[in-house]
Amino acid sequence: MFVRRNVTSLAPALAAVALLTAGCGGQDDAESGSENPASSATPHGYVEGATEAAEQQSRLLLGDPGSGDTRVLDLITGKVHDTARRAGVTALTTDGRFGYFHGTDGTQVLDSGAWMVDHGDHVHYYRAKIQEAGELPGGTGTGVRSDAGVTVVTTADGKASVYRRAELEKGALGTPSRLPDTYAGPVVPYAEHLVALTGGSDGPAEVTVLDRSGKRVATPEAECEEPRGDAVTRRGIVLGCADGALLVHEDDGVFTARKIPYGKDVPKAERAAEFRHRPGSSTLTAPAGKDAVWVLDVTEGAWTRVETGPVVAANTAGEGAPLMVLETDGALHGYDISAGKETTVTEPLLKDVPEAESEGTATPVIEVDRSRAYLNDPGGKRVYEIDYNDDLRVARTFDLDVRPSLMVETGR
């Protein structure tokens, strides 16, 4: 199911969909109360206007801040779709389906038309048309975090609004509900609640759990000094703090928090401040200054510092996969995380590599899914598909008509 192919055989794909539907159809049949549920009940996993597929339907959202041009690259068909010009865009983020083009005056939302629904024991993959979904308020510094039910927009001044996901999926923003407090970082949906940091202006921030309306329902005894960076994993929410990470976890309605310390004092410039990982993985990466990368194993609760060359971008698929680092030589370097040793290096793929700390400059990123990684080359107007299980082999190269300085992957 997870192997990407350039040519997909229709028969195996249909068979896989049939097996998927059969494997989770019992609940629908039981709840329908019909003697012949197959003829009357809505099939399990049915989404109006979308096509269910047997494999991941990945797409890359691309943006050029200089020209304002944006594109969507369908990784299944190889087709590039033109989308609206977006002047003044400075950053691009995603929640797995929607792309958020952040600008100085607001955040434009694009439905990529590719997403997955993870039911734990099985996964549904969908593809639909690409469509605009409107513009969210909030300029530079606005954070957008989502789950299956809501999307929360937190502005730079700590004010947060909750949007119903169902409205976004219909191509509209809808009317948001405002949360009553101000917060010390993005409010993150998790376990049908909202996890927020309060205070922090003159001391450590405190972890607070809210219901969807913003009412405080739990306060785990945990503080985070100088919070920067967050990530949602299967183990819970990871928050970056001055002394390491804070893991917020929910179990049977009870929220707890525990520290994952660095184990030593780390200068501010070398702390993990922006996490990247494969969605679904519990192995996170973050630059550790200019010449190293932090790898956080959330399951083991342990940090590993991997000494590298000058870091531009880093990521890993986790679970024994190599740490991939784009360095200033333009090559992609692979490292064995446990040994901290370089295992492979490609030929230089990028000729014009901006330094990661360049102010106001969008640097290349490494996006990772279950079988491939993607590296954008703004100067060369291309995207590389990397087989990280085969010595970082370049599997495909996608030539473009825009500089893809901004890139995110959806459909994972």
Coordinates of N, CA and C in Angstrom, one line a residue, residues 35 133 144 304 379:
E35 N -31.4 -5.2 6.8 CA -31.1 -6.6 6.4 C -30.2 -6.7 5.2
A133 N -9.8 28.0 -0.2 CA -10.7 27.9 1.0 C -10.8 29.2 1.7
V144 N -0.9 28.0 12.7 CA -2.1 27.3 12.4 C -1.9 25.8 12.8
T304 N 19.6 12.8 20.9 CA 20.9 12.4 20.4 C 21.4 13.6 19.5
G379 N 16.8 27.4 -6.8 CA 17.7 27.9 -7.9 C 17.6 27.1 -9.2

